[in-house]
XYZ file of C-alpha atoms in Angstrom:
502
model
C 0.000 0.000 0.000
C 1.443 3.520 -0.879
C 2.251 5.364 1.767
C 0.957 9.763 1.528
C 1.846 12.188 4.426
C -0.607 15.011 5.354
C 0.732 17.555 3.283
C 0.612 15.365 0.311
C -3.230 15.244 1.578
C -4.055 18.300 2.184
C -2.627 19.528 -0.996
C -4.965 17.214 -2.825
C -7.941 17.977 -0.933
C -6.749 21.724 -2.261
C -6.934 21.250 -5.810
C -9.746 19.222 -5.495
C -12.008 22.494 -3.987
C -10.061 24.747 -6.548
C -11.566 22.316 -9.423
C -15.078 22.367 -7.878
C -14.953 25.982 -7.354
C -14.042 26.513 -11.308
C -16.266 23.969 -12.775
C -19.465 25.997 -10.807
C -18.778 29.255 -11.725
C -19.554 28.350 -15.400
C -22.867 27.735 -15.166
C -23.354 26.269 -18.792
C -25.822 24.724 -20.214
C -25.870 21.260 -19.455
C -25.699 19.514 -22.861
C -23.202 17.613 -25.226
C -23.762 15.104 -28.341
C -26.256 12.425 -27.900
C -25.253 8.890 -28.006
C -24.022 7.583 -31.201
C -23.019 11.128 -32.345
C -19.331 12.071 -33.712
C -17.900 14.737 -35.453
C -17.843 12.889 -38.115
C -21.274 13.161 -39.595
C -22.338 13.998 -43.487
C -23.385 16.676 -44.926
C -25.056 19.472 -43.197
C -28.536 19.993 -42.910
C -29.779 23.536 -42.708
C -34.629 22.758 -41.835
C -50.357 15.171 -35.529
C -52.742 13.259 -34.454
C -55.673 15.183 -33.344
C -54.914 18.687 -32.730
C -55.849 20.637 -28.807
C -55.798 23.652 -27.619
C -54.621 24.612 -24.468
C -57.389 25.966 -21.898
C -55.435 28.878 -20.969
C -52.643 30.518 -22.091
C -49.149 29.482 -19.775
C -47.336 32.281 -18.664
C -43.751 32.206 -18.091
C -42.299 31.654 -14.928
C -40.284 34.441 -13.815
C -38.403 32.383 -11.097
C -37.819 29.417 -13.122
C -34.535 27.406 -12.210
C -33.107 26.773 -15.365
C -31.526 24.738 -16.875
C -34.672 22.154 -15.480
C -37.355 20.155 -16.342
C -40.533 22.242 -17.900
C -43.113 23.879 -15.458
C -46.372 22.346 -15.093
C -49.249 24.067 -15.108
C -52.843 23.467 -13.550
C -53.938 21.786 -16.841
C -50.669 19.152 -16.752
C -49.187 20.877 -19.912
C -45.519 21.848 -20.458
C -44.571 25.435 -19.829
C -42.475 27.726 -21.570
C -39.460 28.487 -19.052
C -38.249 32.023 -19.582
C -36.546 35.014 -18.313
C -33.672 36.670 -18.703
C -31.449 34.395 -16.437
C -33.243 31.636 -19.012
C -29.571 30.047 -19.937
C -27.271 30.401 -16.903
C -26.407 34.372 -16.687
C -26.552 35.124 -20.383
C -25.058 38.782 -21.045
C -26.933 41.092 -23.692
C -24.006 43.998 -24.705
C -24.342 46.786 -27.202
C -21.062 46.901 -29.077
C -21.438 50.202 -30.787
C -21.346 53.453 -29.686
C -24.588 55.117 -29.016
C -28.031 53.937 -28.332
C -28.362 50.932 -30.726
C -31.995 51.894 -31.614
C -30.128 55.116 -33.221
C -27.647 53.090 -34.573
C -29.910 50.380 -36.297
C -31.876 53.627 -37.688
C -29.517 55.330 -39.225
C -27.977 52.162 -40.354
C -31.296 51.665 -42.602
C -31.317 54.756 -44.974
C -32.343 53.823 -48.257
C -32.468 50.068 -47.695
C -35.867 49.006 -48.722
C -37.102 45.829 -48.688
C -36.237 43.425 -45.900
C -35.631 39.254 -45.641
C -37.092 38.956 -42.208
C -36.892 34.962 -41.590
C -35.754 32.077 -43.394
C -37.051 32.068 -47.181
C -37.656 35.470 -47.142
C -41.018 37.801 -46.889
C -42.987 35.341 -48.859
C -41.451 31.897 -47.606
C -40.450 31.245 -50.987
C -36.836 32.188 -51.085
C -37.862 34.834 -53.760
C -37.668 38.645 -53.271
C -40.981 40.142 -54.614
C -39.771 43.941 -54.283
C -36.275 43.465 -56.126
C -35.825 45.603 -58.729
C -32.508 47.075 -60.736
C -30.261 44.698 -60.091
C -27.334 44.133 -62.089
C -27.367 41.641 -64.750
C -23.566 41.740 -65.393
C -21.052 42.442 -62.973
C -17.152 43.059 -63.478
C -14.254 40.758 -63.978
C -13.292 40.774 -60.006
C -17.313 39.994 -59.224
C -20.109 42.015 -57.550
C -18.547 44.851 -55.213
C -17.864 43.574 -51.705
C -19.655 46.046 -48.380
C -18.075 43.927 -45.748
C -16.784 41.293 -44.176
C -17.706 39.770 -40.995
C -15.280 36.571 -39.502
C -17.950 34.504 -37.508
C -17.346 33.512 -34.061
C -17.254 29.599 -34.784
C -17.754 27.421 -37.598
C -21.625 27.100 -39.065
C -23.778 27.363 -41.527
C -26.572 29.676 -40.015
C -28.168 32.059 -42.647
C -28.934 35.932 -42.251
C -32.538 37.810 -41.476
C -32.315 41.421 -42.632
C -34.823 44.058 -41.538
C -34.832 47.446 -41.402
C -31.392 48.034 -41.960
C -29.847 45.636 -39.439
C -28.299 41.812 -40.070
C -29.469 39.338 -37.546
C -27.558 35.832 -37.399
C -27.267 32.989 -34.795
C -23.308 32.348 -34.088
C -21.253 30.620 -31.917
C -18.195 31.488 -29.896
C -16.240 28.350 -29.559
C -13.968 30.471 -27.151
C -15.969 31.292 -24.531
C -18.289 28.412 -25.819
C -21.463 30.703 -26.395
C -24.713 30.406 -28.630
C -24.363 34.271 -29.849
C -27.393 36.208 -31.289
C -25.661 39.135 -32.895
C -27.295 42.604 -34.391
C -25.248 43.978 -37.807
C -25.597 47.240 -39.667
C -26.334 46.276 -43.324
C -24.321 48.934 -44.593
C -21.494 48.480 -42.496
C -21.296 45.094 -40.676
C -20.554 46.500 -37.484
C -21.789 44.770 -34.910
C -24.448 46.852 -33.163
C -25.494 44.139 -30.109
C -25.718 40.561 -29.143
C -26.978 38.318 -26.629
C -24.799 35.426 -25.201
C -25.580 32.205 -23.160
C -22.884 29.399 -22.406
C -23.851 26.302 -24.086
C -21.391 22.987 -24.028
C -21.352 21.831 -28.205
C -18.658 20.219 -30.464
C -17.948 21.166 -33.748
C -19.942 18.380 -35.372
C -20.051 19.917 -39.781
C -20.257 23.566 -38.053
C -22.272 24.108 -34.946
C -25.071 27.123 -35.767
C -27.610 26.417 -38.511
C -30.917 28.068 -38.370
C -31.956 31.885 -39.505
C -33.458 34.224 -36.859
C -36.820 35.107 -37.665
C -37.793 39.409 -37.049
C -41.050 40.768 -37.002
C -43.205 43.238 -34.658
C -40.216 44.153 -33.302
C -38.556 40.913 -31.709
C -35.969 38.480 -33.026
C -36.529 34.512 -32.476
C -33.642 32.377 -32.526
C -33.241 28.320 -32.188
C -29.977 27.529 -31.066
C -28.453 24.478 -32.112
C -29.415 22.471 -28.917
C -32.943 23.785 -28.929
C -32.366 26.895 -26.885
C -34.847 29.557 -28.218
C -34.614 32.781 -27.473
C -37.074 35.722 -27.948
C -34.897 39.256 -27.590
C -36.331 43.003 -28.398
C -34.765 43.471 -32.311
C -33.519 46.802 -31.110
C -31.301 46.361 -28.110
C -31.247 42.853 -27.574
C -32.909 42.727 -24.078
C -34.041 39.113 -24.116
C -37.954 38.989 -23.488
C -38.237 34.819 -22.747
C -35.844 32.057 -23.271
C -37.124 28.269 -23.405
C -35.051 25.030 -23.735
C -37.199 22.501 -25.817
C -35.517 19.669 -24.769
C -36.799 20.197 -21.079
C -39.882 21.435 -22.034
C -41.177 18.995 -24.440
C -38.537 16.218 -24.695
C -37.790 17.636 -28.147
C -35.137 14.879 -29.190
C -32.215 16.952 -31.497
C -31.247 15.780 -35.119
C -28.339 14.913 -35.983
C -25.942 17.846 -36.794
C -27.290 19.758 -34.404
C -30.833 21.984 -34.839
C -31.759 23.268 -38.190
C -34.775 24.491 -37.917
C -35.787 28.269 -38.583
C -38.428 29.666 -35.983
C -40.971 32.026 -37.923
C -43.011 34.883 -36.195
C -46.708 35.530 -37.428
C -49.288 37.751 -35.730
C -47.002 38.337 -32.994
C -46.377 34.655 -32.453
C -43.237 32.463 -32.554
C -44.348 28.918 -34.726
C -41.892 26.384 -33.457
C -42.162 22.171 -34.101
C -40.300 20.951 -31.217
C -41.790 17.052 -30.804
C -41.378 15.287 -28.478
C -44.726 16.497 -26.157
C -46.208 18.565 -28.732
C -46.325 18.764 -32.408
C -45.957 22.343 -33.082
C -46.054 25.049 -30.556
C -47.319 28.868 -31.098
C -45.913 31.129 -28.192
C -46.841 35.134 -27.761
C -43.399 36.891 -28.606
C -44.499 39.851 -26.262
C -45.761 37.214 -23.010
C -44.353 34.152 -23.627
C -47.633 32.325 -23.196
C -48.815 29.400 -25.051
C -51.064 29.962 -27.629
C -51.527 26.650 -28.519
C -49.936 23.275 -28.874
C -51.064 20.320 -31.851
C -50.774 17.271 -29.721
C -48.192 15.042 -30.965
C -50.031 11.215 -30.953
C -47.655 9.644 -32.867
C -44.334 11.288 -31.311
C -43.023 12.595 -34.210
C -39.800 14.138 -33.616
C -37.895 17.663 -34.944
C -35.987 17.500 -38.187
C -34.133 20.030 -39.838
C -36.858 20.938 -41.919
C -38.890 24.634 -40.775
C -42.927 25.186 -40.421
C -44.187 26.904 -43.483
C -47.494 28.962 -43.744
C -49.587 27.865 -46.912
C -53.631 27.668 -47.334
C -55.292 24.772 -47.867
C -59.252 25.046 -49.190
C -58.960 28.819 -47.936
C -57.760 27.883 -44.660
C -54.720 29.316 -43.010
C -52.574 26.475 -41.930
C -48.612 25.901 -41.287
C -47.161 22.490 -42.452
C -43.957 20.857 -41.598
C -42.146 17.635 -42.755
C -41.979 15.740 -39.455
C -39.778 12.787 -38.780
C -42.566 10.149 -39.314
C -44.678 12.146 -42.132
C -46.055 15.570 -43.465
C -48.658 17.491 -41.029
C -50.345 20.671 -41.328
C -52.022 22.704 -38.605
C -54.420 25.064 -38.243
C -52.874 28.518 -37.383
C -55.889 29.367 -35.349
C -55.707 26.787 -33.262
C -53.367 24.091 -33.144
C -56.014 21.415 -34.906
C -54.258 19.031 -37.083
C -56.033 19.567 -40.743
C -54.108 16.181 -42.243
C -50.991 13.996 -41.698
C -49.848 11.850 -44.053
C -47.149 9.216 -42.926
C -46.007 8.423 -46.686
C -43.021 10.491 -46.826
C -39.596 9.431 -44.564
C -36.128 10.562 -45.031
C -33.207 8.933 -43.990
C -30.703 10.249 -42.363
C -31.942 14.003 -42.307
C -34.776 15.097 -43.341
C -33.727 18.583 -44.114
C -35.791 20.623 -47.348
C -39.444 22.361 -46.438
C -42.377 21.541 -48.081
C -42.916 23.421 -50.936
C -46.979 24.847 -51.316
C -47.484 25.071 -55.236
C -51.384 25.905 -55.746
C -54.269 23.579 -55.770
C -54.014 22.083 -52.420
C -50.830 20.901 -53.277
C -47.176 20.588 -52.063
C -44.148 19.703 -53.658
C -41.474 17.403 -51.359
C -38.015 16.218 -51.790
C -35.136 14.821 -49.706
C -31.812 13.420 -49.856
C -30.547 10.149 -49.173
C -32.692 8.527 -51.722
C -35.758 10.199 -50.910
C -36.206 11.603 -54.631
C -39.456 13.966 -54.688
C -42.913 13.579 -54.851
C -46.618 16.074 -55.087
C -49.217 15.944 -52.396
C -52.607 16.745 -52.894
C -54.537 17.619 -50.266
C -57.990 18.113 -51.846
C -60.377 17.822 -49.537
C -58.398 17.732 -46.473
C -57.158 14.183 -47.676
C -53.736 13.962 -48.506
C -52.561 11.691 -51.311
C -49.655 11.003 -53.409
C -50.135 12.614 -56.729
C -46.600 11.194 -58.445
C -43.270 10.355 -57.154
C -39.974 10.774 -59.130
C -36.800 8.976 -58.353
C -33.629 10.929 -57.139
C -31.931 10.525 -60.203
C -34.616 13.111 -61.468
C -34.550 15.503 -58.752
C -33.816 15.492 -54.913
C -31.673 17.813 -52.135
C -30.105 16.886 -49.096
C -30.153 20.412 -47.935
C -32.390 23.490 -49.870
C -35.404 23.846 -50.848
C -36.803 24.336 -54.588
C -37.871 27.720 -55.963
C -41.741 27.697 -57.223
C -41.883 30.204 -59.695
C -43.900 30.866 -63.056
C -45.505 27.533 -62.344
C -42.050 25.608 -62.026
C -39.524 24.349 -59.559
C -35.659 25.717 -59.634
C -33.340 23.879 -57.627
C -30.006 21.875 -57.603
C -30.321 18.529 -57.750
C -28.528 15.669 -56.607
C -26.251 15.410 -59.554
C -25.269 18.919 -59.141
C -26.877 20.861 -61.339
C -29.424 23.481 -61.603
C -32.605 22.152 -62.955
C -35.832 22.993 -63.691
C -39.010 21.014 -63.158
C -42.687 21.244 -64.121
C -45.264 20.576 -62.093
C -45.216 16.230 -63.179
C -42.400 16.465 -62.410
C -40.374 16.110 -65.504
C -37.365 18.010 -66.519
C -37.554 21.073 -68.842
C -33.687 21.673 -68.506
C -30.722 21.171 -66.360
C -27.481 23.369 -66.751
C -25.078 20.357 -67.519
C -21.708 19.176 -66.256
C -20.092 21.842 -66.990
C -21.887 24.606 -64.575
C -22.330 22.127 -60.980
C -23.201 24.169 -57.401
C -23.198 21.078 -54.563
C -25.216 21.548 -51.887
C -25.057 25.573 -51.506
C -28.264 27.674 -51.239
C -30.630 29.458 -54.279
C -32.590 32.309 -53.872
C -34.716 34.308 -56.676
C -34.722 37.926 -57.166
C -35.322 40.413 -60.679
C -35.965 37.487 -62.103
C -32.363 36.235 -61.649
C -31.218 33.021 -60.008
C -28.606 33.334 -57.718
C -26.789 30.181 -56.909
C -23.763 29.880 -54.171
C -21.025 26.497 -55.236
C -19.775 24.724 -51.689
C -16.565 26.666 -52.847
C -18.190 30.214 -52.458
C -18.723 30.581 -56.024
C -21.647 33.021 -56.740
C -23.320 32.133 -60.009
C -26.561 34.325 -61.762
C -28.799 32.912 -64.406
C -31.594 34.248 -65.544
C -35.239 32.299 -63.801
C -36.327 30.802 -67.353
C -38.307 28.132 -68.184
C -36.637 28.132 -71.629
C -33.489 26.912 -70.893
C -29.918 27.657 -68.559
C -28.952 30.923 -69.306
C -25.948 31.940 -67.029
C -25.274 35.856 -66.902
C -21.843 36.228 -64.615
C -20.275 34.300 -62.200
C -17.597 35.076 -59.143
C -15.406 33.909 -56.226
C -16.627 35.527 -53.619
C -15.977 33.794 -50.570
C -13.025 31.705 -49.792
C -14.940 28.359 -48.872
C -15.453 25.572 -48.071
C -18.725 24.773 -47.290
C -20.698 27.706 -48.345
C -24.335 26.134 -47.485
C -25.988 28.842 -45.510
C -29.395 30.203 -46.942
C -28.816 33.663 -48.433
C -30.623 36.583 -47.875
C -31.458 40.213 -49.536
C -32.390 43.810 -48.824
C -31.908 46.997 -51.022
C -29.642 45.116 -53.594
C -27.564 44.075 -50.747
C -26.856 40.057 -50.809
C -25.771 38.534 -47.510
C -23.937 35.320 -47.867
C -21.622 33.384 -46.172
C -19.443 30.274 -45.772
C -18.292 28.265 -43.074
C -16.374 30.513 -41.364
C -16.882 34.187 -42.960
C -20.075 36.511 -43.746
C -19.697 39.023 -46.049
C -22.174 41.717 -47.817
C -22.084 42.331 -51.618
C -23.641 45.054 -53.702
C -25.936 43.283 -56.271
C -27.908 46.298 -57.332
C -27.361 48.405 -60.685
C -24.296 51.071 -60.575
């Protein structure tokens, strides 16, 4: 037996307290990767039952202990645990001089338009009030604004609204989910809201677009912290983790999902104990939850408003099927368990007119058209991947046809049976990097942060200019515009480029 004097004790004992003493004054966020998760991975992924609705709205605890289980209310149901000491002491700073209300405003001036959430204004990844831009640009590429280094790697896209830049980052430093606040003319950074969170880089670590409206910004980190903050300063108005509140199991590669705001309400699709969620951005209350009978769980795919015989609904490409819920209330309008996706099931459904929604997937998935006439959903055709599929965006519907990269690389355009009316051939390939539509140009970022722009025909591939604009790799966040200023960014850099007409 080895023999220890007292000092040799004591000094242990010492170290010991030291440790305990550092290890609790981090407070993080208790979470890591589930079981069976590496850093190794694939590719990234960006994104019923009968429907209730909750008695009463459930307010958010002010005292909650946090990180905990979720609070339970008189009618049994899950809470929404909030306040600003939500995450373990997370720290809101302004980082530019001056109020940054004044800031953001001045920031603004001659902006116009906005790209408030993922997809844009219209959910459709199109921007409806873009007009003038160029449809050349020089030898060296569209002029350059800015450029912002992230905090960590990632692949979470940009909102813009009046005037300011919102995106989810993380500092792998300090290991913090970051919510930061740019100028769009400038790139400074005018606030942003931190909370310690435990994560490895697993493909990148943030994924999902912020969504602005009414004047609050909705974020879903990539552990399924969300966090509701005033879009001005940052002052964070609830906070909720979905994994103690509804059990909301996280996909692989971390949380892709983008939150969206309408009437004043945050849509999430946690799983787990509910379905879909709709919580009061001002309150925090519970609107309403769809009950989740057949435990669905979150993918990376996002809730998307559409109408369905005149009624409002939002539908969402669950892990065991396609749903769609009624915005007033919760009710689940139809579920159809016919569509799986292995692996991750990342693209949103796509509405398309009549009732009808186009899907794809990667990983074999291919594509396919729902109908749901009558409030009956049904398989109108199916095509094989080899036609068209994505792991990661989601097609453009526009002049009655889909735009969209498919899994052979190209750009492609499909009709409505989803044939083929024209693919841009070997010779002009993207990956898996995002599309958006604006001026009736396509604009189409390569994994190697090559920005291509073709003109949105249904005649044929018509490509007008192309440029290296961003070092790479992995340029696969979702791209957004305001005032023919295009946000885009890579794995590890954002950076602002003028667009627009000379």
């Amino acid at each position: 037996m080895l023999s220890i004097g007292i000092p040799v004790v004591v000094g242990l004992i010492g170290v010991f307290l030291l440790g305990l003493w550092v290890l609790g004054d981090r407070s993080p966020v208790d979470v890591e990767l589930r079981d069976g998760e590496t850093a190794a991975g694939g590719p990234d992924a960006t994104g019923p039952a009968a429907g209730m609705m909750i008695g009463e709205d459930q307010p958010v605890p002010a005292d909650m202990d946090f990180p905990g289980g979720p609070d339970e209310t008189a009618q049994g149901q899950p809470g929404m645990p909030g306040g600003p000491a939500g995450f373990g002491a997370p720290a809101t700073v302004a980082t530019e001089p001056g109020t940054p209300a004044g800031r953001g405003a001045a920031a603004s001036g001659g902006g116009g338009g906005s790209w408030p959430n993922f997809r844009g204004p219209g959910y459709d990844a199109i921007a409806q009030d873009a007009s003038g831009l160029a449809s050349s640009w020089p030898s060296g590429g569209p002029r350059k604004l800015w450029t912002v280094k992230m905090l960590g790697p990632g692949h979470a896209g940009a909102a813009i609204a009046e005037g300011r830049v919102y995106v989810l980052d993380y500092d792998k430093g300090s290991r913090q989910d970051v919510l930061r606040c740019l100028s769009l003319s400038d790139g400074n950074e005018i606030w942003r809201h931190s909370y310690p969170v435990e994560i490895k880089d697993n493909h990148g670590i943030s994924r999902t677009v912020p969504a602005v409206a009414g004047g609050y910004v909705v974020a879903l980190g990539p552990m399924g912290h969300v966090t509701c903050a005033r879009a001005d300063s940052g002052d964070v108005v609830w906070q909720v983790d979905l994994k103690k509140a509804y059990g909301t199991k996280i996909p692989s590669w971390y949380a892709g999902q983008c939150p969206i705001i309408e009437e004043g309400r945050a849509i999430l699709a946690p799983g787990g104990k509910a379905l879909m969620v709709a919580v009061d951005c001002a309150t925090g209350k519970v609107a309403w939850e769809a009950r989740n009978a057949n435990g669905w769980q979150m993918t990376h795919a996002s809730v998307m408003p559409a109408q369905i015989g005149g009624r409002k609904i939002y539908v969402y490409a669950a892990s065991g099927g396609i749903a769609g819920v009624a915005a007033s209330d919760g009710s689940i309008v139809f579920q159809y368990p016919g569509w799986t996706v292995n692996t991750a099931n990342v693209p949103t459904p796509v509405p398309v007119g009549n009732d009808q929604f186009f899907i794809t997937g990667g990983y074999g998935a291919g594509s396919m058209l729902l109908s749901v006439k009558g409030g009956t959903p049904t398989q109108a055709w199916k095509i094989p991947q080899k036609v068209f599929g994505s792991h990661q965006h989601t097609p453009v519907f526009h002049q009655n046809h889909l735009f969209g990269v498919a899994m052979d690389r190209q750009l492609v355009c499909l009709d409505l049976k989803g044939e083929r009316v024209w693919s841009s051939g070997h010779t002009a390939t993207f990956g898996i990097g995002p599309y958006m539509l604006a001026d009736n140009k396509l604009y189409v970022l390569g994994d190697d942060g090559t920005l291509v722009m073709a003109q949105a025909s249904t005649s044929g591939y018509n490509e007008l200019a192309r440029a290296k604009v961003l070092p790479g790799p992995d340029a696969w966040a979702p791209m957004a515009l305001s005032g023919g200023k295009l946000v885009l960014r890579d794995r590890d850099t954002m950076i602002c480029v003028d667009v627009a007409n000379p």
